[in-house]
CSV table of N, CA, C and O in Angstrom, one decimal:
chain,number,residue,atom,x,y,z
A,218,UNK,N,-4.3,-0.8,1.8
A,218,UNK,CA,-4.1,-1.9,1.6
A,218,UNK,C,-2.5,-2.1,1.6
A,218,UNK,O,-1.9,-1.3,1.0
A,219,UNK,N,-1.9,-3.2,2.3
A,219,UNK,CA,-0.2,-3.5,1.9
A,219,UNK,C,0.0,-4.3,0.8
A,219,UNK,O,-0.6,-4.9,0.5
A,220,UNK,N,1.1,-3.9,0.3
A,220,UNK,CA,1.7,-4.5,-0.9
A,220,UNK,C,3.1,-5.0,-0.5
A,220,UNK,O,3.8,-4.4,0.1
A,221,UNK,N,3.6,-6.2,-0.9
A,221,UNK,CA,5.1,-6.7,-0.9
A,221,UNK,C,5.5,-7.0,-2.3
A,221,UNK,O,4.9,-7.6,-3.1
A,222,UNK,N,6.5,-6.2,-2.9
A,222,UNK,CA,7.0,-6.3,-4.0
A,222,UNK,C,8.1,-7.4,-4.1
A,222,UNK,O,9.1,-7.2,-3.3
A,223,UNK,N,7.9,-8.4,-5.0
A,223,UNK,CA,9.1,-9.4,-5.1
A,223,UNK,C,10.1,-9.0,-6.2
A,223,UNK,O,9.5,-8.9,-7.5
A,224,UNK,N,11.3,-9.2,-6.3
A,224,UNK,CA,12.2,-9.5,-7.5
A,224,UNK,C,12.2,-10.6,-8.2
A,224,UNK,O,11.9,-12.0,-7.8
A,225,UNK,N,12.1,-10.6,-9.5
A,225,UNK,CA,12.1,-11.3,-10.4
A,225,UNK,C,13.6,-12.2,-10.8
A,225,UNK,O,13.4,-13.2,-11.2
A,226,UNK,N,14.5,-11.7,-10.1
A,226,UNK,CA,15.8,-11.9,-10.4
A,226,UNK,C,16.4,-12.7,-9.3
A,226,UNK,O,17.7,-13.6,-9.2
A,227,UNK,N,16.1,-12.4,-8.1
A,227,UNK,CA,16.7,-12.7,-6.9
A,227,UNK,C,15.9,-13.0,-6.0
A,227,UNK,O,14.6,-12.7,-5.9
A,228,UNK,N,16.1,-13.3,-4.7
A,228,UNK,CA,15.0,-13.5,-3.6
A,228,UNK,C,14.8,-12.2,-2.7
A,228,UNK,O,13.9,-12.0,-2.0
A,229,UNK,N,15.0,-10.8,-3.2
A,229,UNK,CA,14.8,-9.5,-2.9
A,229,UNK,C,13.0,-9.4,-2.5
A,229,UNK,O,12.6,-9.9,-3.6
A,230,UNK,N,12.8,-8.9,-1.6
A,230,UNK,CA,11.3,-8.4,-1.2
A,230,UNK,C,11.2,-7.2,-0.5
A,230,UNK,O,12.1,-7.0,0.3
A,231,UNK,N,10.4,-6.6,-0.8
A,231,UNK,CA,10.1,-5.1,0.0
A,231,UNK,C,9.2,-5.6,1.3
A,231,UNK,O,8.7,-6.7,1.3
A,232,UNK,N,9.4,-4.6,2.3
A,232,UNK,CA,8.3,-4.8,3.5
A,232,UNK,C,6.8,-4.5,3.0
A,232,UNK,O,6.9,-4.0,1.8
A,233,UNK,N,6.0,-4.9,3.7
A,233,UNK,CA,4.8,-4.5,3.4
A,233,UNK,C,4.4,-3.1,3.4
A,233,UNK,O,4.7,-2.2,4.5
A,234,UNK,N,4.2,-2.4,2.1
A,234,UNK,CA,4.2,-0.9,2.1
A,234,UNK,C,2.9,-0.5,1.1
A,234,UNK,O,2.3,-1.4,0.7
A,235,UNK,N,2.8,0.9,1.2
A,235,UNK,CA,1.7,1.2,0.2
A,235,UNK,C,2.3,1.1,-1.1
A,235,UNK,O,3.6,0.8,-1.5
A,236,UNK,N,1.3,0.6,-1.8
A,236,UNK,CA,1.6,0.3,-3.4
A,236,UNK,C,2.9,1.1,-4.2
A,236,UNK,O,3.6,0.6,-4.8
A,237,UNK,N,2.7,2.5,-4.4
A,237,UNK,CA,3.6,3.4,-4.6
A,237,UNK,C,5.2,3.4,-4.1
A,237,UNK,O,6.0,3.3,-4.8
A,238,UNK,N,5.2,3.3,-2.7
A,238,UNK,CA,6.3,3.0,-1.8
A,238,UNK,C,7.0,1.6,-2.4
A,238,UNK,O,8.1,1.8,-2.5
A,239,UNK,N,6.4,0.8,-2.4
A,239,UNK,CA,6.9,-0.7,-2.7
A,239,UNK,C,7.4,-0.6,-4.3
A,239,UNK,O,8.3,-1.1,-4.2
A,240,UNK,N,6.4,0.0,-5.0
A,240,UNK,CA,7.2,-0.1,-6.5
A,240,UNK,C,8.3,0.8,-6.7
A,240,UNK,O,9.4,0.5,-7.1
A,241,UNK,N,8.6,1.8,-5.6
A,241,UNK,CA,9.6,2.7,-5.6
A,241,UNK,C,10.9,2.0,-5.2
A,241,UNK,O,11.8,1.9,-5.8
A,242,UNK,N,10.7,1.2,-4.1
A,242,UNK,CA,11.7,0.5,-3.5
A,242,UNK,C,12.1,-0.7,-4.4
A,242,UNK,O,13.4,-1.0,-4.6
A,243,UNK,N,11.3,-1.4,-5.2
A,243,UNK,CA,11.8,-2.5,-6.0
A,243,UNK,C,12.3,-1.7,-7.3
A,243,UNK,O,13.5,-2.1,-7.7
A,244,UNK,N,12.1,-0.8,-7.8
A,244,UNK,CA,12.6,-0.1,-8.9
A,244,UNK,C,14.1,0.3,-8.4
A,244,UNK,O,15.0,-0.1,-9.0
A,245,UNK,N,14.3,0.8,-7.2
A,245,UNK,CA,15.9,1.3,-6.6
A,245,UNK,C,16.5,-0.1,-6.6
A,245,UNK,O,17.7,-0.1,-6.8
A,246,UNK,N,15.9,-1.3,-6.3
A,246,UNK,CA,16.5,-2.5,-6.2
A,246,UNK,C,17.1,-3.0,-7.5
A,246,UNK,O,18.4,-3.3,-7.6
A,247,UNK,N,16.3,-2.6,-8.4
A,247,UNK,CA,16.7,-3.3,-9.7
A,247,UNK,C,17.8,-2.4,-10.3
A,247,UNK,O,18.8,-3.1,-10.8
A,248,UNK,N,17.9,-0.9,-10.1
A,248,UNK,CA,18.9,-0.1,-10.5
A,248,UNK,C,20.2,-0.4,-10.1
A,248,UNK,O,21.3,-0.5,-10.6
A,249,UNK,N,20.2,-0.7,-8.8
A,249,UNK,CA,21.2,-1.0,-7.9
A,249,UNK,C,21.8,-2.4,-8.3
A,249,UNK,O,23.1,-2.6,-8.5
A,250,UNK,N,21.0,-3.5,-8.1
A,250,UNK,CA,21.5,-5.0,-8.2
A,250,UNK,C,21.3,-5.3,-9.5
A,250,UNK,O,21.8,-6.5,-9.7
A,251,UNK,N,20.5,-5.0,-10.4
A,251,UNK,CA,20.3,-5.5,-11.7
A,251,UNK,C,20.2,-4.6,-12.9
A,251,UNK,O,19.3,-4.3,-13.5
A,252,UNK,N,21.4,-3.6,-13.0
A,252,UNK,CA,21.2,-2.5,-13.9
A,252,UNK,C,21.1,-3.1,-15.4
A,252,UNK,O,21.4,-4.3,-15.7
A,253,UNK,N,20.3,-2.6,-16.0
A,253,UNK,CA,20.1,-2.9,-17.4
A,253,UNK,C,18.8,-3.9,-17.7
A,253,UNK,O,18.4,-3.8,-18.6
A,254,UNK,N,18.3,-4.4,-16.4
A,254,UNK,CA,17.3,-5.7,-16.7
A,254,UNK,C,16.0,-4.7,-16.3
A,254,UNK,O,15.9,-4.0,-15.0
A,255,UNK,N,15.1,-4.6,-17.0
A,255,UNK,CA,13.8,-4.1,-16.6
A,255,UNK,C,13.2,-4.9,-15.2
A,255,UNK,O,13.1,-5.9,-15.1
A,256,UNK,N,12.6,-3.7,-14.3
A,256,UNK,CA,11.9,-4.5,-13.0
A,256,UNK,C,11.0,-5.4,-13.5
A,256,UNK,O,9.8,-5.3,-14.3
A,257,UNK,N,10.8,-6.8,-12.7
A,257,UNK,CA,9.9,-7.8,-12.8
A,257,UNK,C,9.6,-8.2,-11.4
A,257,UNK,O,9.7,-7.8,-10.4
A,258,UNK,N,9.2,-9.6,-11.7
A,258,UNK,CA,8.6,-10.2,-10.5
A,258,UNK,C,7.3,-10.1,-10.3
A,258,UNK,O,6.5,-9.8,-11.1
A,259,UNK,N,6.8,-10.2,-9.0
A,259,UNK,CA,5.4,-10.1,-8.7
A,259,UNK,C,4.9,-9.5,-7.7
A,259,UNK,O,5.9,-9.0,-6.6
A,260,UNK,N,3.9,-9.1,-7.3
A,260,UNK,CA,3.5,-8.2,-6.2
A,260,UNK,C,2.4,-9.1,-5.7
A,260,UNK,O,1.2,-9.8,-5.9
A,261,UNK,N,2.6,-8.8,-4.1
A,261,UNK,CA,1.9,-9.7,-3.1
A,261,UNK,C,0.8,-8.7,-2.4
A,261,UNK,O,1.4,-7.7,-2.1
A,262,UNK,N,-0.7,-9.1,-2.5
A,262,UNK,CA,-1.3,-8.1,-1.6
A,262,UNK,C,-1.5,-8.9,0.0
A,262,UNK,O,-1.6,-9.9,-0.1
A,263,UNK,N,-1.6,-8.0,0.9
A,263,UNK,CA,-1.8,-8.4,2.4
A,263,UNK,C,-3.5,-8.5,2.5
A,263,UNK,O,-3.7,-7.5,3.0
A,264,UNK,N,-3.9,-9.7,2.4
A,264,UNK,CA,-5.4,-9.5,2.7
A,264,UNK,C,-5.7,-9.7,3.8
A,264,UNK,O,-7.0,-9.4,4.5
A,265,UNK,N,-5.2,-10.6,4.6
A,265,UNK,CA,-5.2,-10.9,6.0
A,265,UNK,C,-5.3,-9.8,6.8
A,265,UNK,O,-6.0,-9.6,7.9
A,266,UNK,N,-4.3,-8.8,6.8
A,266,UNK,CA,-4.1,-7.8,7.7
A,266,UNK,C,-3.7,-6.6,6.7
A,266,UNK,O,-3.0,-5.8,6.5
A,267,UNK,N,-4.9,-6.0,5.9
A,267,UNK,CA,-5.0,-4.8,5.5
A,267,UNK,C,-4.9,-3.4,6.3
A,267,UNK,O,-5.0,-3.6,7.4
A,268,UNK,N,-4.4,-2.4,6.0
A,268,UNK,CA,-4.1,-1.2,6.5
A,268,UNK,C,-5.1,-1.0,7.4
A,268,UNK,O,-4.8,-0.2,8.3
A,269,UNK,N,-6.5,-1.2,7.0
A,269,UNK,CA,-7.7,-1.1,8.0
A,269,UNK,C,-7.9,0.5,8.3
A,269,UNK,O,-8.9,1.0,8.9
A,270,UNK,N,-7.4,1.6,7.5
A,270,UNK,CA,-7.6,3.0,7.5
A,270,UNK,C,-9.1,3.2,7.0
A,270,UNK,O,-9.3,2.5,5.9
A,271,UNK,N,-9.6,4.1,7.4
A,271,UNK,CA,-10.9,4.4,6.6
A,271,UNK,C,-10.5,5.3,5.3
A,271,UNK,O,-9.4,6.3,5.2
A,272,UNK,N,-11.1,5.3,4.2
A,272,UNK,CA,-10.7,6.2,3.1
A,272,UNK,C,-11.3,7.6,3.6
A,272,UNK,O,-12.1,7.8,4.4
A,273,UNK,N,-10.9,8.4,2.5
A,273,UNK,CA,-11.3,10.0,2.8
A,273,UNK,C,-12.8,10.2,2.9
A,273,UNK,O,-13.5,10.7,3.3
A,274,UNK,N,-13.3,9.4,1.6
A,274,UNK,CA,-14.9,9.4,1.4
A,274,UNK,C,-15.8,8.9,2.7
A,274,UNK,O,-16.5,9.5,3.0
A,275,UNK,N,-15.3,7.8,3.2
A,275,UNK,CA,-16.0,7.0,4.4
A,275,UNK,C,-15.7,8.3,5.6
A,275,UNK,O,-16.5,8.3,6.3
A,276,UNK,N,-14.6,8.8,5.8
A,276,UNK,CA,-14.0,9.5,6.9
A,276,UNK,C,-15.4,10.9,6.7
A,276,UNK,O,-15.9,11.3,7.8
A,277,UNK,N,-15.5,11.4,5.5
A,277,UNK,CA,-16.1,12.6,5.5
A,277,UNK,C,-17.5,12.3,5.6
A,277,UNK,O,-18.4,13.0,6.2
A,278,UNK,N,-18.0,11.1,5.1
A,278,UNK,CA,-19.5,10.6,5.2
A,278,UNK,C,-19.8,10.7,6.8
A,278,UNK,O,-21.0,11.0,7.3
A,279,UNK,N,-18.7,10.4,7.4
A,279,UNK,CA,-19.1,10.0,9.0
A,279,UNK,C,-19.2,11.5,9.7
A,279,UNK,O,-20.1,11.6,10.4
A,280,UNK,N,-18.3,12.1,9.2
A,280,UNK,CA,-18.4,13.6,9.7
A,280,UNK,C,-19.7,14.1,9.4
A,280,UNK,O,-20.5,15.0,10.4
A,281,UNK,N,-20.1,14.2,8.3
A,281,UNK,CA,-21.3,14.9,7.9
A,281,UNK,C,-22.7,14.2,8.6
A,281,UNK,O,-23.3,15.1,9.1
A,282,UNK,N,-22.7,13.0,8.9
A,282,UNK,CA,-23.6,12.1,9.6
A,282,UNK,C,-23.7,12.5,10.8
A,282,UNK,O,-24.7,12.9,11.6
A,283,UNK,N,-22.4,12.8,11.5
A,283,UNK,CA,-22.5,13.2,13.0
A,283,UNK,C,-22.6,14.5,13.3
A,283,UNK,O,-23.4,15.2,14.0
A,284,UNK,N,-22.5,15.6,12.0
A,284,UNK,CA,-22.8,16.9,12.1
A,284,UNK,C,-24.5,17.2,12.0
A,284,UNK,O,-25.1,17.7,12.4
A,285,UNK,N,-25.2,16.2,11.3
A,285,UNK,CA,-26.6,16.3,11.0
A,285,UNK,C,-27.4,15.8,12.3
A,285,UNK,O,-28.2,16.2,12.7
A,286,UNK,N,-26.6,14.7,13.0
A,286,UNK,CA,-27.3,14.0,14.2
A,286,UNK,C,-27.0,15.4,15.4
A,286,UNK,O,-27.9,15.5,16.1
A,287,UNK,N,-25.5,16.2,15.2
A,287,UNK,CA,-25.9,17.1,16.4
A,287,UNK,C,-26.6,18.4,16.0
A,287,UNK,O,-27.2,18.9,17.1
A,288,UNK,N,-26.9,18.6,14.8
A,288,UNK,CA,-27.8,19.7,14.6
A,288,UNK,C,-29.4,19.4,14.7
A,288,UNK,O,-29.9,20.3,15.6
A,289,UNK,N,-29.7,17.9,14.7
A,289,UNK,CA,-30.7,17.7,15.0
A,289,UNK,C,-31.3,17.6,16.6
A,289,UNK,O,-32.2,17.8,17.1
A,290,UNK,N,-30.3,17.2,17.2
A,290,UNK,CA,-30.3,17.3,18.8
A,290,UNK,C,-30.4,18.7,19.3
A,290,UNK,O,-31.0,18.9,20.5
A,291,UNK,N,-30.3,19.6,18.5
A,291,UNK,CA,-30.2,21.3,19.3
A,291,UNK,C,-31.4,21.7,19.0
A,291,UNK,O,-31.6,22.8,19.5
A,292,UNK,N,-32.4,21.0,18.2
A,292,UNK,CA,-33.6,21.7,18.0
A,292,UNK,C,-34.5,21.5,19.2
A,292,UNK,O,-34.8,20.8,19.9
């Protein structure tokens, strides 16, 4: 899923990023632009266009299912 972090002090916002990357960029912004102020603001979640990738567990499940089907076809 993609996240966009907004600064609580000015109009800065990150691009749509992974949660950890967005938080890192917001923190860097606060250190440079608002030294001494704790990072604040809000986080926006992109629900309309999620990243769409399969999770590792889902991908592993698909691979296992395909292996079972392939093994069954060879008998």
